[in-house]
Coordinates of C-alpha atoms in Angstrom, one line a residue:
Chain F
M42 CA 18.4 22.5 71.5
Y43 CA 15.4 24.0 72.9
R44 CA 15.2 27.4 72.7
H45 CA 11.9 28.8 75.1
E46 CA 11.0 32.5 76.0
G47 CA 14.8 33.6 74.6
A48 CA 16.5 31.2 77.0
D49 CA 18.3 27.5 76.6
V50 CA 16.2 24.3 77.3
F51 CA 18.4 21.0 77.6
V52 CA 16.6 18.6 77.3
I53 CA 17.4 15.2 78.6
D54 CA 14.5 13.0 77.6
A55 CA 14.5 9.9 80.6
H56 CA 12.9 7.1 79.2
V57 CA 13.4 6.2 75.8
H58 CA 13.3 2.7 74.0
H59 CA 14.5 1.4 70.7
W60 CA 11.9 -1.9 70.7
D61 CA 11.0 -4.8 68.8
A62 CA 8.0 -5.9 68.5
S63 CA 7.7 -7.6 64.8
T64 CA 5.3 -10.5 64.9
E65 CA 8.3 -13.1 64.1
N66 CA 9.7 -11.9 67.8
I67 CA 6.3 -12.4 69.4
I68 CA 6.0 -15.3 71.1
H69 CA 3.6 -15.2 73.5
E70 CA 0.0 -13.7 73.2
G71 CA 1.3 -11.1 76.0
G72 CA 3.7 -9.9 73.3
E73 CA 0.9 -9.3 71.1
Q74 CA -1.5 -8.0 73.2
F75 CA 1.2 -5.3 74.6
I76 CA 2.1 -3.8 71.4
Q77 CA -1.1 -3.2 70.7
C78 CA -1.9 -1.9 74.0
F79 CA 1.3 0.6 73.9
H80 CA -0.1 1.6 70.3
D81 CA -3.4 2.5 71.8
Y82 CA -1.8 4.7 73.8
H83 CA 0.1 6.0 71.1
T84 CA -3.1 7.0 69.0
A85 CA -5.3 8.6 72.3
F86 CA -2.7 11.6 72.5
T87 CA -0.5 11.4 69.7
P88 CA -2.5 14.0 66.8
A89 CA -3.3 12.5 63.6
E90 CA -1.2 13.8 61.6
R91 CA 1.8 12.3 63.7
Q92 CA 0.8 8.5 64.5
W93 CA 2.6 6.1 63.1
S94 CA 0.6 2.9 62.2
I95 CA 0.9 -0.7 64.4
D96 CA 3.5 -1.5 61.7
E97 CA 5.7 0.8 61.3
Y98 CA 5.1 0.7 65.6
R99 CA 6.0 -2.4 65.6
K100 CA 9.8 -2.6 64.9
Y101 CA 11.8 1.6 63.7
S102 CA 15.1 1.5 62.9
A103 CA 17.7 3.2 64.6
E104 CA 18.4 6.0 61.7
R105 CA 14.4 6.7 62.5
M106 CA 15.0 6.4 66.3
V107 CA 18.2 8.7 66.3
E108 CA 15.9 11.6 63.7
D109 CA 13.4 11.6 65.8
L110 CA 15.1 11.8 68.8
F111 CA 17.4 14.3 67.9
R112 CA 17.2 15.8 64.3
D113 CA 13.1 16.3 65.0
G114 CA 12.2 16.1 68.5
H115 CA 14.7 18.4 70.5
D116 CA 16.0 15.9 72.4
D117 CA 20.7 16.9 73.2
M118 CA 20.3 12.9 75.5
A119 CA 18.1 10.1 76.2
V120 CA 18.2 7.7 78.8
F121 CA 17.6 4.3 77.5
Q122 CA 15.3 2.1 79.6
P123 CA 15.5 -1.3 78.6
T124 CA 11.9 -3.8 78.8
Y125 CA 13.1 -7.7 78.3
L126 CA 9.8 -9.2 78.8
G127 CA 11.7 -12.4 78.1
E128 CA 8.4 -14.4 78.7
F129 CA 6.6 -12.2 75.7
Y130 CA 9.4 -11.8 72.9
E131 CA 12.3 -14.2 71.6
N132 CA 15.1 -11.7 72.0
G133 CA 13.2 -9.7 74.6
F134 CA 11.1 -6.5 73.7
N135 CA 14.2 -4.4 74.4
T136 CA 17.7 -4.6 76.1
I137 CA 20.8 -3.3 77.1
E138 CA 22.4 -5.2 74.1
D139 CA 20.2 -3.5 71.5
N140 CA 20.6 -0.3 73.4
A141 CA 24.3 -0.7 73.4
G142 CA 25.4 -0.5 69.7
L143 CA 23.3 3.3 69.5
A144 CA 24.8 4.4 72.6
E145 CA 28.4 3.7 71.6
T146 CA 27.9 4.9 68.1
Y147 CA 26.3 7.7 68.9
E148 CA 28.9 8.9 72.3
G149 CA 27.5 11.4 74.4
R150 CA 23.9 11.3 73.6
F151 CA 22.7 8.2 75.4
V152 CA 22.7 7.1 78.6
L153 CA 22.8 3.1 79.1
N154 CA 20.9 2.3 81.8
G155 CA 20.6 -1.5 82.7
R156 CA 18.4 -3.9 84.8
F157 CA 17.8 -6.7 87.1
D158 CA 15.6 -9.0 88.2
P159 CA 15.7 -10.8 91.4
R160 CA 14.3 -14.0 90.6
E161 CA 17.3 -14.7 88.3
G162 CA 18.7 -15.3 92.0
E163 CA 22.9 -15.5 91.7
A164 CA 23.6 -15.5 87.5
G165 CA 21.2 -12.8 88.0
L166 CA 23.7 -10.6 90.0
E167 CA 26.7 -11.9 88.4
E168 CA 24.7 -10.3 85.2
L169 CA 24.0 -7.2 87.2
E170 CA 27.8 -6.9 87.4
R171 CA 28.7 -8.6 83.4
Q172 CA 26.6 -4.9 82.6
K173 CA 28.4 -2.6 84.7
D174 CA 31.5 -3.7 83.8
E175 CA 30.8 -3.6 80.0
H176 CA 28.4 -0.9 80.1
D177 CA 29.7 1.3 83.2
I178 CA 25.8 1.9 83.9
T179 CA 25.3 3.8 86.8
G180 CA 21.3 3.2 86.2
V181 CA 18.7 -0.2 85.9
K182 CA 14.7 0.3 84.8
L183 CA 12.7 -2.4 86.7
Y184 CA 10.0 -4.0 86.0
T185 CA 8.4 -5.2 88.5
A186 CA 5.3 -6.6 87.2
E187 CA 7.5 -9.3 84.6
W188 CA 6.1 -12.5 83.9
R189 CA 8.7 -14.9 84.3
G190 CA 7.3 -19.1 84.9
D191 CA 4.7 -19.3 87.5
S192 CA 5.5 -15.6 88.8
K193 CA 3.5 -12.7 87.5
G194 CA 5.5 -10.0 89.4
W195 CA 7.8 -9.5 92.4
R196 CA 8.6 -6.5 95.0
L197 CA 10.8 -4.0 95.1
D198 CA 11.0 -4.4 98.9
S199 CA 11.3 -8.4 99.0
E200 CA 14.4 -9.9 100.6
D201 CA 15.8 -11.0 97.0
S202 CA 15.0 -6.8 96.2
F203 CA 17.4 -5.7 98.5
E204 CA 20.1 -8.3 97.9
Y205 CA 20.2 -7.1 94.6
L206 CA 19.5 -3.2 96.0
E207 CA 22.8 -3.7 98.0
K208 CA 24.7 -5.2 94.8
C209 CA 23.7 -1.5 92.8
A210 CA 24.4 0.7 95.8
E211 CA 28.3 -1.3 96.0
L212 CA 28.6 -1.0 92.3
G213 CA 28.1 3.1 92.3
I214 CA 24.1 1.7 90.5
T215 CA 22.5 4.6 91.9
N216 CA 19.6 5.4 89.6
I217 CA 16.5 2.9 90.7
H218 CA 13.7 3.3 87.4
A219 CA 10.8 0.9 88.6
H220 CA 8.1 1.3 85.7
K221 CA 5.0 1.7 88.5
G222 CA 2.5 2.7 86.0
P223 CA -0.3 1.9 83.5
T224 CA -1.5 -1.9 83.7
I225 CA -0.1 -4.8 82.4
R226 CA -2.2 -7.4 84.6
P227 CA -2.5 -5.8 87.7
L228 CA -4.0 -8.4 90.1
N229 CA -5.5 -6.6 92.5
R230 CA -3.2 -4.9 94.5
D231 CA -0.2 -6.2 92.7
A232 CA 3.5 -5.5 90.7
F233 CA 1.9 -2.2 90.0
D234 CA 1.6 -1.4 93.5
V235 CA 4.1 1.7 94.2
R236 CA 4.3 1.2 98.3
D237 CA 7.0 -0.8 98.3
V238 CA 9.3 1.6 96.7
D239 CA 9.2 3.2 100.1
D240 CA 10.4 0.8 102.5
A241 CA 12.8 0.3 99.5
A242 CA 13.6 4.0 98.8
T243 CA 13.9 4.5 103.0
S244 CA 16.5 1.4 103.6
F245 CA 18.4 2.6 100.5
P246 CA 18.7 6.7 101.0
E247 CA 21.8 6.2 98.8
L248 CA 20.4 5.6 95.7
N249 CA 17.5 7.3 93.8
F250 CA 14.3 5.8 93.3
I251 CA 12.2 7.0 90.2
V252 CA 9.0 5.8 89.9
E253 CA 8.3 6.1 86.1
H254 CA 4.6 7.2 84.5
V255 CA 4.1 8.5 88.3
G256 CA 2.9 6.1 89.8
F257 CA -1.0 5.9 87.4
P258 CA -2.9 4.9 88.2
R259 CA -1.8 5.3 92.2
F260 CA -0.5 8.5 91.8
D261 CA -1.9 9.5 95.2
D262 CA 0.0 6.3 97.2
F263 CA 3.1 7.6 94.9
A264 CA 2.8 10.8 96.0
H265 CA 2.4 10.0 99.4
I266 CA 5.2 8.6 99.8
A267 CA 7.4 11.2 97.1
T268 CA 6.4 14.0 99.8
Q269 CA 8.3 12.0 102.8
E270 CA 11.8 10.1 100.9
T271 CA 13.7 12.9 99.4
N272 CA 15.2 10.6 97.3
V273 CA 11.9 9.3 95.1
Y274 CA 11.5 10.7 92.2
G275 CA 8.5 10.9 89.3
G276 CA 9.1 10.4 85.8
L277 CA 6.7 11.9 83.9
A278 CA 6.3 9.5 80.9
V279 CA 2.8 9.1 79.9
V280 CA 1.5 12.1 81.9
A281 CA 3.5 14.7 79.3
P282 CA 1.8 14.1 75.9
M283 CA -1.3 15.7 78.0
A284 CA 0.3 18.5 77.7
L285 CA -1.3 18.5 74.2
A286 CA -4.6 16.7 74.2
R287 CA -5.9 17.5 77.5
P288 CA -4.1 20.3 78.9
R289 CA -6.9 21.4 81.5
K290 CA -5.7 17.5 83.4
F291 CA -1.6 18.1 82.6
G292 CA -2.1 21.1 84.2
E293 CA -4.3 19.4 87.2
I294 CA -1.4 16.3 87.6
M295 CA 0.7 19.1 87.6
G296 CA 0.0 21.2 90.0
E297 CA -0.2 18.1 92.1
L298 CA 3.1 16.9 91.8
L299 CA 4.9 20.6 92.2
Y300 CA 2.9 20.9 95.2
W301 CA 3.8 16.9 96.6
V302 CA 6.6 16.0 95.1
G303 CA 8.1 19.3 94.5
E304 CA 9.8 20.7 91.3
D305 CA 13.4 19.1 91.7
N306 CA 12.5 15.7 91.9
L307 CA 10.4 15.2 88.5
L308 CA 11.8 13.8 84.9
F309 CA 10.6 14.6 81.8
G310 CA 10.4 11.5 79.5
S311 CA 9.1 11.1 76.2
D312 CA 9.1 7.2 76.2
Y313 CA 10.0 6.7 72.6
A314 CA 8.5 5.0 70.5
L315 CA 5.1 5.6 72.2
W316 CA 5.4 9.0 71.4
E317 CA 8.1 11.0 69.4
P318 CA 9.1 13.9 72.0
E319 CA 9.2 16.9 69.3
W320 CA 5.2 17.6 69.7
V321 CA 5.7 16.2 73.1
V322 CA 8.8 18.9 74.3
E323 CA 6.7 21.2 72.5
A324 CA 3.4 20.3 74.3
V325 CA 5.1 20.7 77.9
M326 CA 7.1 24.1 77.2
E327 CA 4.1 25.7 76.2
A328 CA 1.8 24.2 78.9
E329 CA 0.8 26.3 81.5
L330 CA -1.4 26.4 84.6
T331 CA -4.7 28.1 84.9
E332 CA -5.8 30.8 87.3
D333 CA -7.5 28.5 89.2
Q334 CA -4.9 25.8 88.7
R335 CA -2.3 28.4 90.3
D336 CA -4.6 29.7 92.8
E337 CA -5.1 26.5 93.8
Y338 CA -2.0 25.0 93.9
G339 CA 0.3 28.4 94.4
L340 CA 2.4 27.8 92.3
E341 CA 3.5 28.8 88.8
F342 CA 4.9 25.6 86.0
D343 CA 7.2 28.6 85.1
L344 CA 10.2 28.4 82.9
E345 CA 13.1 27.7 85.6
T346 CA 11.1 24.8 86.6
K347 CA 10.1 23.5 83.0
Q348 CA 14.5 23.8 82.6
K349 CA 14.6 21.8 85.9
V350 CA 11.8 19.1 85.0
M351 CA 13.6 18.9 81.0
G352 CA 16.8 18.2 81.8
E353 CA 18.9 20.0 85.0
N354 CA 17.1 17.1 87.5
A355 CA 17.8 14.2 85.5
A356 CA 21.4 15.7 85.0
E357 CA 21.6 15.8 88.7
L358 CA 20.8 12.3 88.8
Y359 CA 23.6 11.2 86.0
D360 CA 26.5 13.5 87.1
I361 CA 25.7 15.2 83.7
D362 CA 27.3 18.5 83.8
I363 CA 25.4 20.6 81.1
E364 CA 27.4 22.8 80.4
E365 CA 30.4 20.6 79.5
Q366 CA 27.9 18.7 78.0
K367 CA 27.1 21.3 75.8
K368 CA 30.6 22.0 74.4
K369 CA 31.1 18.0 73.8
L370 CA 27.9 18.0 71.9
A371 CA 28.4 21.2 69.2
D372 CA 31.2 18.8 67.6
D373 CA 30.2 15.8 67.7
A374 CA 28.2 12.8 64.6
I375 CA 25.1 14.2 65.6
S376 CA 25.6 17.8 65.7
A377 CA 27.3 17.2 62.1
E378 CA 25.1 14.8 60.4
F379 CA 22.4 16.7 61.3
D380 CA 24.1 20.4 61.8
L381 CA 22.9 20.9 64.9
G382 CA 26.2 22.3 65.7
D383 CA 25.5 26.4 66.6
Q384 CA 22.8 25.5 69.0
Y385 CA 25.7 24.3 71.3
G386 CA 28.1 26.8 70.4
G387 CA 26.4 29.8 71.9
A388 CA 27.4 28.5 75.4
T389 CA 31.4 29.1 74.2
A390 CA 30.9 31.8 72.5
D391 CA 30.3 34.5 74.6
Chain W
M22 CA -43.8 -17.3 83.0
A23 CA -46.9 -15.8 80.9
A24 CA -45.0 -13.7 77.7
T25 CA -45.0 -10.0 79.2
A26 CA -42.3 -11.1 81.7
Q27 CA -39.6 -9.8 79.5
P28 CA -37.5 -7.1 80.9
T29 CA -37.6 -3.3 78.3
A30 CA -34.1 -2.0 76.8
D31 CA -34.6 0.1 79.9
D32 CA -35.1 -1.4 82.0
V33 CA -31.6 -3.4 81.4
R34 CA -29.9 -0.2 80.8
A35 CA -30.9 1.6 84.3
R36 CA -30.1 -1.3 85.9
L37 CA -26.6 -1.7 83.9
A38 CA -25.9 2.0 84.6
A39 CA -26.1 1.4 88.4
V40 CA -22.4 -0.5 87.8
D41 CA -19.5 1.2 88.4
D42 CA -15.7 1.0 87.3
P43 CA -14.5 0.6 90.5
E44 CA -11.4 2.9 89.7
L45 CA -13.1 5.1 87.8
D46 CA -16.3 5.4 90.1
E47 CA -18.0 6.5 86.6
S48 CA -20.9 3.9 85.7
I49 CA -20.0 1.6 83.0
V50 CA -22.9 2.7 80.7
D51 CA -21.6 6.4 80.9
L52 CA -17.9 5.0 80.0
E53 CA -19.1 2.9 77.1
Y54 CA -18.4 -0.5 78.1
V55 CA -21.8 -2.0 76.8
H56 CA -20.8 -3.3 73.5
D57 CA -24.0 -5.5 73.3
L58 CA -27.0 -6.5 74.6
T59 CA -29.6 -8.4 73.7
I60 CA -32.9 -9.8 75.4
D61 CA -34.3 -13.3 75.0
G62 CA -37.3 -13.8 76.8
S63 CA -36.3 -13.6 80.3
E64 CA -32.5 -14.1 79.4
V65 CA -29.9 -11.2 78.9
L66 CA -26.8 -11.3 77.3
V67 CA -24.1 -8.5 77.7
T68 CA -20.7 -7.8 76.4
L69 CA -18.7 -5.4 78.1
V70 CA -15.4 -4.2 76.2
L71 CA -12.8 -2.4 79.0
P72 CA -10.5 0.5 77.8
T73 CA -7.1 -2.0 77.7
A74 CA -6.9 -5.9 77.0
W75 CA -4.8 -5.4 80.3
C76 CA -7.2 -4.0 82.5
S77 CA -7.0 -5.9 85.9
P78 CA -8.8 -8.8 85.7
A79 CA -9.9 -8.1 89.4
F80 CA -12.0 -4.6 87.8
A81 CA -13.1 -6.6 85.0
W82 CA -14.6 -9.2 87.4
M83 CA -16.0 -6.9 89.6
M84 CA -17.8 -5.1 86.8
A85 CA -18.8 -8.3 85.3
T86 CA -20.5 -9.7 88.9
G87 CA -21.8 -6.1 89.3
A88 CA -23.8 -6.3 86.0
R89 CA -25.1 -9.7 86.4
D90 CA -26.1 -9.4 89.8
E91 CA -27.9 -6.0 89.1
L92 CA -29.9 -7.7 85.7
E93 CA -30.8 -10.3 87.9
A94 CA -32.6 -8.5 90.2
L95 CA -35.1 -7.7 87.8
P96 CA -37.8 -9.8 88.3
T97 CA -37.9 -10.7 84.9
V98 CA -34.5 -11.8 83.8
T99 CA -33.8 -15.1 84.8
T100 CA -30.6 -15.5 83.7
A101 CA -27.8 -12.6 82.4
T102 CA -24.9 -14.3 80.8
I103 CA -22.0 -11.5 80.7
T104 CA -19.2 -12.2 78.0
L105 CA -15.9 -10.0 78.6
D106 CA -14.8 -9.3 75.1
D107 CA -11.1 -9.2 73.5
H108 CA -9.3 -9.2 77.2
M109 CA -6.7 -10.9 78.3
H110 CA -8.4 -13.1 80.8
A111 CA -11.7 -13.0 79.4
T112 CA -11.7 -16.9 79.0
E113 CA -11.6 -17.6 83.0
I114 CA -13.5 -14.6 84.1
N115 CA -16.5 -15.2 81.7
R116 CA -16.6 -18.7 83.0
G117 CA -15.9 -17.4 86.2
V118 CA -18.5 -14.8 87.0
N119 CA -21.3 -17.1 84.7
E120 CA -20.5 -19.9 86.7
R121 CA -20.5 -18.2 89.5
L122 CA -17.0 -19.1 91.2
A123 CA -15.3 -17.6 93.3
F124 CA -12.5 -15.0 91.8
E125 CA -10.1 -17.0 93.9
T126 CA -10.6 -19.6 92.7
V127 CA -10.4 -18.4 88.7
F128 CA -7.8 -16.9 90.0
E129 CA -5.2 -18.5 92.6
D130 CA -2.3 -16.3 92.3
A131 CA -4.5 -13.2 93.7
E132 CA -2.7 -12.1 96.3
D133 CA -5.9 -10.4 98.3
D134 CA -9.4 -11.3 98.2
I135 CA -11.7 -9.0 96.0
E136 CA -13.7 -7.5 98.5
A137 CA -10.3 -6.2 99.8
V138 CA -9.6 -4.3 96.2
R139 CA -13.0 -3.5 96.1
R140 CA -12.6 -1.7 99.7
T141 CA -9.5 -0.4 98.8
L142 CA -11.6 1.9 95.9
A143 CA -14.9 2.3 97.5
E144 CA -12.4 4.6 100.0
K145 CA -10.6 6.5 97.5
A146 CA -14.1 7.3 95.5
R147 CA -15.5 7.9 99.1
V148 CA -12.5 10.3 99.3
S149 CA -12.5 12.4 96.1
R150 CA -16.2 12.8 96.0
Q151 CA -16.2 13.9 100.2
Y152 CA -13.3 17.1 98.3
R153 CA -16.7 17.8 96.3
A154 CA -18.9 18.0 98.9
V155 CA -16.6 20.1 101.8
D156 CA -15.9 22.4 98.9
A157 CA -19.5 22.8 98.2
L158 CA -20.1 23.7 101.7
L159 CA -16.8 26.1 102.2
D160 CA -18.4 28.0 99.2
A161 CA -21.5 27.9 100.6
G162 CA -20.0 29.8 104.0
L163 CA -19.2 27.1 106.7
D164 CA -15.7 27.7 108.5
A165 CA -13.6 24.8 109.0
D166 CA -15.1 23.7 112.6
Q167 CA -19.1 23.8 111.2
V168 CA -17.8 21.4 108.2
V169 CA -16.1 18.9 110.6
A170 CA -18.9 18.3 113.0
L171 CA -21.8 18.0 110.6
T172 CA -24.1 14.2 111.0
R173 CA -25.8 12.4 109.1
A174 CA -29.0 14.5 110.7
D175 CA -27.5 17.5 109.5
V176 CA -28.6 17.6 106.3
D177 CA -32.2 17.5 104.7
F178 CA -32.4 16.6 100.7
E179 CA -35.3 18.9 100.1
D180 CA -37.8 17.5 97.8
E181 CA -37.4 18.5 94.2
T182 CA -35.0 20.7 93.8
D183 CA -31.1 20.5 93.2
E184 CA -30.8 21.8 96.7
A185 CA -30.5 20.5 100.7
L186 CA -30.9 22.3 103.3
V187 CA -27.6 22.2 105.7
Y188 CA -28.8 22.7 109.3
L189 CA -26.2 24.0 111.8
A190 CA -25.7 25.9 115.5
D191 CA -28.0 23.0 116.8
D192 CA -30.2 23.6 113.9
A193 CA -30.5 27.4 115.3
F194 CA -30.4 27.8 111.2
A195 CA -29.9 26.3 107.6
V196 CA -27.9 27.0 104.9
C197 CA -28.7 26.2 101.3
V198 CA -26.7 23.6 99.6
P199 CA -26.3 22.6 95.9
A200 CA -27.4 18.7 96.5
D201 CA -25.6 16.7 94.2
P202 CA -21.7 16.7 96.1
L203 CA -23.0 16.4 99.3
A204 CA -25.8 13.3 98.0
D205 CA -23.0 11.8 96.0
H206 CA -20.7 12.0 99.1
L207 CA -23.6 9.8 101.4
E208 CA -23.5 7.3 98.7
K209 CA -20.1 6.1 99.0
A210 CA -20.1 7.1 102.7
A211 CA -22.8 4.4 102.9
E212 CA -21.4 2.2 100.7
T213 CA -17.7 2.3 102.8
G214 CA -19.7 2.1 106.5
L215 CA -18.2 5.8 106.8
V216 CA -22.1 6.9 108.1
R217 CA -24.7 4.5 109.0
E218 CA -26.8 6.7 111.8
P219 CA -28.3 10.2 112.2
T220 CA -25.0 11.5 114.7
D221 CA -22.8 9.8 112.2
R222 CA -20.1 12.4 111.1
L223 CA -20.4 13.1 107.5
F224 CA -16.4 13.8 107.4
A225 CA -13.1 11.8 107.7
T226 CA -9.8 11.7 106.7
V227 CA -8.7 9.8 104.5
E228 CA -7.9 7.0 106.8
A229 CA -11.5 7.2 108.6
D230 CA -10.2 9.0 111.4
P231 CA -12.1 12.1 113.0
I232 CA -10.9 15.6 111.3
A233 CA -9.7 18.3 113.0
A234 CA -11.2 21.8 112.1
D235 CA -7.5 22.4 112.0
D236 CA -6.8 19.7 109.4
L237 CA -9.3 20.7 107.3
A238 CA -7.6 22.3 104.4
H239 CA -4.7 19.6 104.5
E240 CA -7.1 16.9 104.5
Q241 CA -9.1 18.6 101.6
R242 CA -5.8 18.9 99.7
R243 CA -5.1 15.1 100.6
A244 CA -8.6 14.7 99.2
R245 CA -8.1 17.0 95.8
L246 CA -5.2 14.3 94.9
T247 CA -7.3 11.4 95.2
G248 CA -10.0 13.5 92.8
A249 CA -6.7 13.6 90.7
T250 CA -6.1 10.4 90.8
I251 CA -9.7 9.3 89.3
S252 CA -9.8 11.9 86.8
G253 CA -6.4 11.1 86.0
Q254 CA -7.0 7.3 85.1
G255 CA -9.9 8.0 83.9
T256 CA -8.7 10.4 81.2
I257 CA -6.2 7.8 80.1
C258 CA -8.9 4.9 80.1
E259 CA -11.0 7.0 77.9
G260 CA -7.9 7.9 75.2
L261 CA -7.4 4.1 75.6
D262 CA -11.1 3.2 75.3
R263 CA -11.2 5.2 72.3
A264 CA -8.5 4.3 70.3
R265 CA -9.3 0.6 70.9
K266 CA -12.6 1.4 69.6
L267 CA -11.3 3.0 66.3
K268 CA -9.5 -0.4 65.4
R269 CA -12.9 -2.5 66.1
D270 CA -14.6 0.1 64.0

């Protein structure tokens, strides 16, 4: 657990992956360009001494992931966001089954999310039910720009998609994470358009829509939608690492987010393995708005706000009682393995 | 053609500098997208590399056609050949741009026409520039009523100074304001068709409607958000571009 200004900050890293972009798994040049692009993001924002080589980056072990997140990375829990990309990778880039093993081994540490693709029709709906039955998922990660045959994406506000969202509501899968962000072949107003979230969020008030990467490069469109819809959230993956590399820019974006979207609707995510949470968490926790920014936005990025963004908001969405959770984590396998029990013990000692 | 009819590297660069990344509202020369430049008599060959192989084909198309058209507007240039390198859709874009095909012919699954994309981006750039222009006017002491009422005819750019005169109260007096933010705004306001006539209002909402004085503060916040989007995306692209250059070197 992270300590800041004498206070505990329970960190739920709301966006992590365990991917395989090894050359053996790539079946389309898009797969190679995808991982190269990810690695460029990594190189662009990671401190030089913390950078991974492209070979390390293609595929990493489960042991390394657990160490990077929980031993070194200040994460108390992490939410798996699967990314299939079946047209690019033989066995998928990162599937729910890849994640399930880790989630089972380290019970209580991971939230396992599923996925759907409305272009899969009836079979896709059955697959969604299977994910619920087998893994008891309460959230899904959606990749609206995923290729499938001739199709280069789909819309969240389409009739087919609504059928899936209805199924989610029925099954109790309430957290809909939509990747809306950095480009993967956007053709003009394309599959990364965030406006389709608007109609979906209005039509399904019982579901929560988390717009990952706060909609960049359509951050302004996202912010407008999130201002109007209380069930629309912003995921900070990709923005968070700017706290170290571009602190002023990070402050400006946080100022805008807190002003338009509000402190209750923002979720921290490291986007591991794009970045290791260790330095990202530290940078976000140390970040402050400049005096100009405080005047401009009329607000602060203070400890209480950070506690919400780093974990409390995600806990709310995933129905996690943080105090109860601390007790569970105090003597779980990870705490035992890395000798982390004391930090959680504090919760019950007094 | 006479042997002297060859463009200089400076001519070529000046023309390319007029081409903007439509999303980032910044010149492709300043952004260092021009990786190679060859002048062979009246033929010019330009190689562009964008920050990522996944950069929107629509944006890449606009920059490549923009570079081609700017260069071919030089009387000394007969042909400008643009090569987009290291891009997911380099083959389609290079063929389309150099064979002068329509974007929709090359990308049949494009949802909107490219002009619509261009307008949307120009509108965002206009709003972001407006934020800085209005800010400069408020800094100079104008109040909201005065700002929203300004027309094109109220602004005079002084020669050889970096200030503009803004006339107020039926031209009863003028206020000195930094010229750049106003000139930048006017450039995009003209391009988007917002300001054409001397009597046209200088500023408009994001939806291109007139701004009520009471709403100016709110409109400024919306415009600030658009500016934060453009510069935020610029930060991401600049990072990717740097990472990519390291890899290529």
